[in-house]
Coordinates of C-alpha atoms in Angstrom, one line a residue:
M1 CA 110.6 163.8 106.4
P2 CA 111.8 163.7 102.8
P3 CA 110.0 161.0 100.7
R4 CA 111.9 157.7 100.5
Q5 CA 113.5 157.1 97.1
V6 CA 112.8 153.9 95.2
G7 CA 115.4 151.2 96.1
E8 CA 116.4 152.9 99.3
S9 CA 116.8 150.3 102.2
D10 CA 114.4 150.7 105.2
R11 CA 116.2 148.1 107.3
I12 CA 118.7 148.9 110.0
S13 CA 121.0 146.3 111.5
W14 CA 121.3 146.6 115.3
T15 CA 123.3 144.4 117.8
D16 CA 122.1 144.0 121.4
P17 CA 125.2 144.8 123.5
S18 CA 124.0 142.5 126.4
T19 CA 123.4 139.4 124.4
G20 CA 125.3 140.0 121.1
D21 CA 122.3 139.1 119.1
T22 CA 121.8 140.9 115.8
F23 CA 118.4 142.2 114.7
I24 CA 117.0 143.8 111.5
I25 CA 114.8 146.8 112.3
D26 CA 112.4 148.4 109.9
S27 CA 113.0 152.2 110.1
R28 CA 109.4 152.9 108.9
T29 CA 107.4 150.5 111.1
G30 CA 109.8 149.8 114.0
N31 CA 109.3 146.1 113.6
S32 CA 112.3 143.9 114.4
L33 CA 113.4 140.5 113.4
G34 CA 116.3 138.3 114.2
Q35 CA 118.9 138.5 111.5
M36 CA 119.0 134.6 110.8
S37 CA 115.2 134.3 110.4
S38 CA 114.9 137.5 108.4
T39 CA 117.6 136.3 106.0
I40 CA 115.7 133.1 105.4
G41 CA 112.3 134.8 105.0
M42 CA 113.6 137.6 102.7
E43 CA 115.8 135.9 100.3
D44 CA 113.2 134.5 97.8
T45 CA 115.4 134.6 94.7
A46 CA 117.3 131.7 93.2
P47 CA 121.1 132.1 92.5
G48 CA 120.2 132.7 88.8
G49 CA 117.9 135.6 89.7
G50 CA 114.6 133.8 89.3
L51 CA 112.0 133.3 92.0
E52 CA 112.2 130.2 94.2
D53 CA 109.5 128.6 96.4
R54 CA 109.7 129.5 100.1
R55 CA 109.2 125.8 101.0
T56 CA 112.4 125.2 99.3
L57 CA 114.2 127.7 101.5
K58 CA 112.7 126.2 104.7
L59 CA 113.9 122.8 103.7
R60 CA 117.4 123.9 103.0
G61 CA 117.5 126.0 106.1
S62 CA 116.5 123.0 108.3
A63 CA 119.0 120.8 106.5
S64 CA 121.8 123.3 107.1
T65 CA 121.0 123.7 110.8
T66 CA 121.2 120.0 111.3
E67 CA 124.6 119.8 109.7
S68 CA 126.3 122.8 111.3
S69 CA 126.3 123.4 115.0
D70 CA 125.1 126.8 116.3
V71 CA 125.4 126.0 120.0
P72 CA 127.5 128.6 122.0
T73 CA 130.9 127.4 123.2
W74 CA 130.0 128.0 126.9
L75 CA 126.8 125.9 126.5
S76 CA 128.7 123.1 124.8
R77 CA 131.2 123.0 127.7
A78 CA 128.4 123.0 130.3
L79 CA 126.7 120.1 128.6
D80 CA 129.8 118.0 128.1
G81 CA 130.7 118.5 131.8
N82 CA 127.3 117.4 133.1
T83 CA 126.9 113.6 133.1
A84 CA 123.1 113.9 133.3
Y85 CA 123.1 114.8 129.7
A86 CA 125.6 112.3 128.5
V87 CA 124.5 110.1 125.5
V88 CA 125.4 106.5 126.3
E89 CA 123.3 104.8 123.6
Q90 CA 124.4 104.5 120.0
R91 CA 122.7 107.0 117.8
L92 CA 119.9 105.4 115.7
P93 CA 120.1 105.8 111.9
S94 CA 117.5 108.3 110.6
L95 CA 116.2 109.5 107.3
T96 CA 116.7 113.1 106.3
S97 CA 114.2 115.3 104.6
A98 CA 114.3 115.0 100.9
T99 CA 115.2 117.9 98.7
P100 CA 112.6 119.3 96.2
D101 CA 114.5 117.7 93.3
Q102 CA 113.9 114.2 94.9
R103 CA 110.0 114.7 95.0
M104 CA 109.3 114.0 91.5
C105 CA 106.2 111.8 91.9
S106 CA 105.5 111.8 88.2
Q107 CA 108.4 109.7 87.4
K108 CA 108.6 106.0 88.3
G109 CA 111.5 105.3 90.6
A110 CA 111.9 108.9 91.6
G111 CA 111.9 109.8 95.3
N112 CA 108.2 110.5 95.9
S113 CA 108.6 109.9 99.6
P114 CA 109.4 112.7 102.0
F115 CA 112.6 110.9 103.0
S116 CA 115.9 110.3 101.2
V117 CA 118.9 108.4 102.1
G118 CA 122.3 108.0 100.6
N119 CA 122.4 104.3 100.5
E120 CA 120.8 102.9 97.2
S121 CA 119.6 99.7 98.7
I122 CA 117.6 101.6 101.5
Q123 CA 116.4 104.1 98.9
S124 CA 115.0 101.3 96.8
A125 CA 113.5 99.7 99.9
R126 CA 110.9 102.4 100.4
H127 CA 109.0 100.9 97.4
I128 CA 107.5 97.6 98.3
S129 CA 106.1 95.4 95.5
R130 CA 103.7 92.5 95.4
Q131 CA 106.5 90.3 94.2
Q132 CA 108.7 91.2 97.2
L133 CA 105.7 90.3 99.5
R134 CA 105.3 86.9 97.8
H135 CA 108.9 86.1 98.7
A136 CA 109.0 87.6 102.0
R137 CA 110.8 85.8 104.9
V138 CA 108.8 85.9 108.1
I139 CA 111.0 86.4 111.2
A140 CA 108.4 86.3 114.0
Q141 CA 105.5 88.1 115.6
V142 CA 106.3 91.4 117.3
D143 CA 104.4 92.6 120.4
R144 CA 101.5 90.5 119.3
K145 CA 100.5 93.3 116.9
F146 CA 102.9 93.0 113.9
V147 CA 104.6 90.4 111.7
A148 CA 108.3 91.2 111.1
C149 CA 109.3 90.2 107.6
L150 CA 112.5 90.5 105.6
L151 CA 111.9 91.6 102.0
T152 CA 114.6 91.2 99.3
S153 CA 115.0 94.3 97.2
E154 CA 115.5 93.5 93.5
R155 CA 116.4 95.4 90.4
S156 CA 115.4 93.9 87.1
S157 CA 115.9 95.1 83.6
R158 CA 113.6 93.9 80.7
S159 CA 114.6 93.6 77.2
A160 CA 112.3 95.5 74.8
H161 CA 112.2 92.5 72.4
S162 CA 111.8 89.7 75.0
K163 CA 109.2 88.8 77.6
S164 CA 111.7 87.4 80.0
V165 CA 113.7 89.1 82.6
S166 CA 117.3 89.6 81.3
S167 CA 118.9 90.3 84.6
C168 CA 118.0 90.4 88.3
Q169 CA 120.5 91.2 91.1
D170 CA 119.9 91.5 94.8
T171 CA 120.5 94.9 96.3
G172 CA 119.8 94.1 99.9
T173 CA 117.0 93.3 102.4
T174 CA 114.6 95.4 104.2
L175 CA 112.9 94.8 107.5
V176 CA 109.0 95.5 107.3
L177 CA 106.4 95.3 110.0
V178 CA 103.0 94.0 108.8
D179 CA 99.9 95.0 110.7
Q180 CA 98.3 91.6 111.6
H181 CA 94.8 93.0 111.9
A182 CA 94.9 95.1 108.8
A183 CA 96.4 92.2 106.9
D184 CA 93.9 89.6 107.9
E185 CA 91.1 92.0 107.3
R186 CA 92.2 92.6 103.8
V187 CA 92.4 88.8 103.2
R188 CA 88.9 88.2 104.6
V189 CA 87.2 91.1 102.8
E190 CA 88.5 90.0 99.4
S191 CA 87.6 86.4 100.2
F192 CA 84.0 87.6 100.8
L193 CA 83.9 90.1 97.8
K194 CA 85.3 87.8 95.2
P195 CA 82.6 85.1 95.1
L196 CA 79.9 87.7 95.5
C197 CA 81.2 89.8 92.6
L198 CA 81.9 86.9 90.3
G199 CA 78.4 85.5 90.9
F200 CA 77.0 89.0 90.0
L201 CA 78.9 89.3 86.9
Y202 CA 77.8 85.7 85.9
S203 CA 74.1 86.5 86.7
R204 CA 73.8 89.8 84.9
S205 CA 75.3 88.2 81.8
G206 CA 72.3 85.8 81.6
G207 CA 74.0 82.7 83.2
M208 CA 71.4 80.3 84.6
N209 CA 73.8 77.8 86.3
P210 CA 73.3 78.0 90.1
E211 CA 76.7 76.8 90.7
E212 CA 78.2 79.9 89.0
A213 CA 75.7 82.5 90.2
T214 CA 75.9 84.4 93.5
P215 CA 75.8 82.0 96.5
I216 CA 72.4 82.5 98.2
T217 CA 70.6 81.4 101.3
R218 CA 66.9 80.5 100.8
L219 CA 64.6 82.0 103.4
I220 CA 61.7 79.7 104.5
P221 CA 59.6 81.3 105.4
P222 CA 60.3 84.6 103.6
R223 CA 61.6 87.5 105.7
R224 CA 59.5 90.6 106.0
A225 CA 60.8 94.1 105.4
L226 CA 58.9 97.4 105.7
L227 CA 59.3 100.0 103.0
T228 CA 57.5 103.1 102.2
R229 CA 54.8 103.1 99.6
H230 CA 57.0 105.1 97.3
E231 CA 60.0 102.7 97.8
A232 CA 57.8 99.7 97.3
S233 CA 56.3 101.2 94.1
L234 CA 59.7 101.8 92.8
L235 CA 60.7 98.2 93.4
K236 CA 57.5 96.8 91.9
R237 CA 57.5 98.8 88.7
N238 CA 61.1 98.8 87.8
A239 CA 62.3 95.4 86.6
G240 CA 65.9 96.7 86.3
I241 CA 66.0 97.3 90.1
R242 CA 64.6 93.9 90.9
E243 CA 67.2 92.3 88.5
L244 CA 70.0 94.3 90.2
F245 CA 68.9 92.9 93.6
R246 CA 68.5 89.4 92.2
C247 CA 72.1 89.4 90.7
W248 CA 73.4 90.3 94.2
G249 CA 71.4 87.4 95.7
I250 CA 68.4 89.3 97.0
S251 CA 65.0 88.0 95.6
F252 CA 61.5 89.1 96.4
M253 CA 58.1 87.4 96.4
E254 CA 55.7 88.8 93.8
M255 CA 54.0 91.9 95.2
P256 CA 50.2 92.2 94.4
E257 CA 49.4 95.5 92.7
N258 CA 46.7 96.3 95.3
D259 CA 49.1 96.2 98.1
I260 CA 51.3 98.9 96.3
G261 CA 48.7 101.4 95.3
S262 CA 49.8 104.7 94.3
S263 CA 53.4 105.9 95.0
V264 CA 52.2 109.4 95.5
D265 CA 49.4 108.6 98.1
V266 CA 51.3 109.9 101.0
G267 CA 49.7 110.9 104.3
S268 CA 47.3 108.1 104.8
S269 CA 47.5 105.3 107.5
D270 CA 48.8 102.9 104.8
D271 CA 52.0 104.8 103.9
Y272 CA 54.1 101.8 104.5
V273 CA 54.1 98.4 102.6
Q274 CA 55.4 95.1 103.8
I275 CA 57.4 93.1 101.2
L276 CA 58.7 89.5 101.5
V277 CA 62.3 88.6 100.8
T278 CA 62.9 85.0 99.7
S279 CA 66.8 84.8 99.3
L280 CA 69.8 86.6 100.7
P281 CA 73.5 86.6 99.6
E282 CA 75.1 83.7 101.5
V283 CA 78.1 85.7 102.7
L284 CA 75.8 88.2 104.5
A285 CA 72.8 86.1 105.3
D286 CA 73.7 86.1 109.1
K287 CA 74.0 89.8 109.2
L288 CA 71.0 90.7 107.1
R289 CA 68.8 88.5 109.4
R290 CA 69.6 90.6 112.5
D291 CA 67.3 93.4 113.7
N292 CA 66.6 95.8 110.8
E293 CA 69.7 95.3 108.7
L294 CA 67.8 93.9 105.7
Q295 CA 65.4 96.8 105.7
A296 CA 68.2 99.3 106.0
V297 CA 70.0 97.8 103.0
L298 CA 66.9 97.8 100.9
K299 CA 66.1 101.5 101.7
S300 CA 69.7 102.5 101.3
T301 CA 70.0 100.8 97.9
L302 CA 66.8 102.3 96.6
G303 CA 67.9 105.7 97.7
E304 CA 71.3 105.3 95.9
I305 CA 69.3 104.4 92.7
E306 CA 66.9 107.2 93.0
F307 CA 69.6 109.9 93.7
G308 CA 71.8 108.5 90.8
T309 CA 74.8 107.3 92.8
L310 CA 74.0 103.7 91.8
S311 CA 72.8 102.6 88.4
A312 CA 70.4 99.8 87.8
D313 CA 71.5 99.6 84.2
M314 CA 74.1 96.8 84.2
T315 CA 74.9 97.0 80.4
S316 CA 77.9 99.2 81.3
L317 CA 79.9 96.1 82.3
P318 CA 81.2 94.2 79.2
S319 CA 80.9 90.4 79.6
S320 CA 84.4 90.0 78.0
Q321 CA 86.0 90.9 81.3
L322 CA 84.8 87.6 82.9
G323 CA 87.7 85.3 83.4
D324 CA 90.2 87.5 81.8
T325 CA 92.5 88.1 84.9
L326 CA 92.9 87.0 88.4
H327 CA 91.2 90.1 89.7
D328 CA 88.3 90.1 87.2
W329 CA 85.8 90.5 89.9
L330 CA 86.8 94.2 90.5
P331 CA 84.4 95.7 87.8
A332 CA 81.4 94.4 89.7
L333 CA 82.2 96.8 92.6
R334 CA 80.8 99.8 90.7
C335 CA 77.4 98.2 90.7
C336 CA 77.6 97.0 94.3
P337 CA 75.3 98.8 96.7
Q338 CA 77.5 100.8 99.3
S339 CA 75.5 99.2 102.2
L340 CA 76.5 95.7 101.1
V341 CA 80.1 96.8 100.9
E342 CA 80.0 98.3 104.3
L343 CA 78.5 95.1 105.8
I344 CA 81.2 93.0 104.2
N345 CA 83.9 95.4 105.6
S346 CA 82.3 95.2 109.0
K347 CA 82.2 91.4 108.9
A348 CA 85.7 91.1 107.7
C349 CA 87.0 93.5 110.5
R350 CA 85.1 91.8 113.4
G351 CA 86.3 88.4 112.5
A352 CA 89.9 89.3 111.7
V353 CA 92.9 88.7 113.9
M354 CA 93.1 91.3 116.6
F355 CA 95.9 93.0 118.4
N356 CA 97.1 90.9 121.3
D357 CA 96.2 87.7 119.4
E358 CA 99.2 85.4 119.6
L359 CA 100.3 83.9 116.3
T360 CA 102.8 81.0 115.6
K361 CA 105.4 81.5 112.9
E362 CA 103.4 79.1 110.7
Q363 CA 100.3 81.3 111.1
C364 CA 102.3 84.4 110.4
E365 CA 103.7 82.9 107.2
R366 CA 100.3 81.7 106.0
L367 CA 98.9 85.3 106.7
V368 CA 101.7 87.0 104.7
S369 CA 101.3 84.4 101.9
Q370 CA 97.5 85.1 101.7
L371 CA 98.0 88.8 101.8
A372 CA 100.4 88.6 98.8
Q373 CA 97.6 87.1 96.7
T374 CA 95.1 89.9 97.3
T375 CA 94.3 92.6 94.9
F376 CA 95.1 95.4 97.3
P377 CA 97.7 94.0 99.7
F378 CA 98.9 97.3 101.1
Q379 CA 95.7 98.7 102.5
C380 CA 92.8 97.3 104.7
A381 CA 89.2 97.8 103.9
H382 CA 88.9 100.8 106.3
G383 CA 91.9 102.6 104.8
R384 CA 94.5 101.5 107.3
F385 CA 98.0 100.7 105.9
V386 CA 98.9 97.0 106.1
S387 CA 102.7 97.4 106.0
R388 CA 104.6 99.8 108.3
C389 CA 107.6 101.9 107.4
P390 CA 110.7 99.8 106.3
F391 CA 113.6 99.9 108.7

């Protein structure tokens, strides 16, 4: 067999006489491929001669198949004549896949969603802002799971030399479903976190007013917690760690040095030390008094500090952030032990409105209004989306 010349084609086109389907056969390997799929897979060059991403070809191929019908004539006649396959309902409007040019997520206002529509009002409705949520018109509860709202899509242009909005015109309305459980959970978790974080920021800045500090619950008598000798030694000898706990509302009774001993004296019968806790943060006092929750939080926080995931040095938070904005409590989260955050998330979730809880229209309106005032209104504490796809 003579050697194949460079540029010589190895593909042979063959048509099946029984079905009329055309295949591309590789003369060297014998592999075959349908002509339509082979064309899509092999044409990887753009019209200008440059390379083009295969994902682009797939998107364009799928778009073209939806627009053009490749159903054989005999099958179309059979389906039209069979009443079992007749479509009696009106076709629902749907969103088509966006082209690659519409996926420019680096530009504000560009189509960064995998859907595109021709109607400009629907296109803009995909982006929901906090301002729209504040002016949402609640319709009713849906299936005892969602709150149906109408959002007004607005377009505003701002002058470069003026702080006021120069023009604002309505471009339509959008129907949005709000997850009632996720929405109420977000409202609750921020209502728990905000006073706790603000109290922490005030306490670590040296404030001594109990009204401004973290709301606490005094424990009389003190509550016992069991720590290892190493953990108790770390807590006893590091004033920064004790101060971190105090700013979050957890205070300890003074531990005698004789009770701590050596942190490296491991293996004896006295490897554990009992410490006494005199106060707890008010928002979590009920949870921390159950079972061994307090002990778990103390051990987890000390572990975070020891492994470097949580810093006991609170000088990294500038005091100038206090009172600057409506959401000035957020910087404190970087110093909050993860175990406390998880307990707050759990408390917010368990006490929130659940699916199948019936809400009146007034309750729905209050829920949406409270949601619009939160810092993160579009996601619950566990990562669930609050608002569903716009219709």
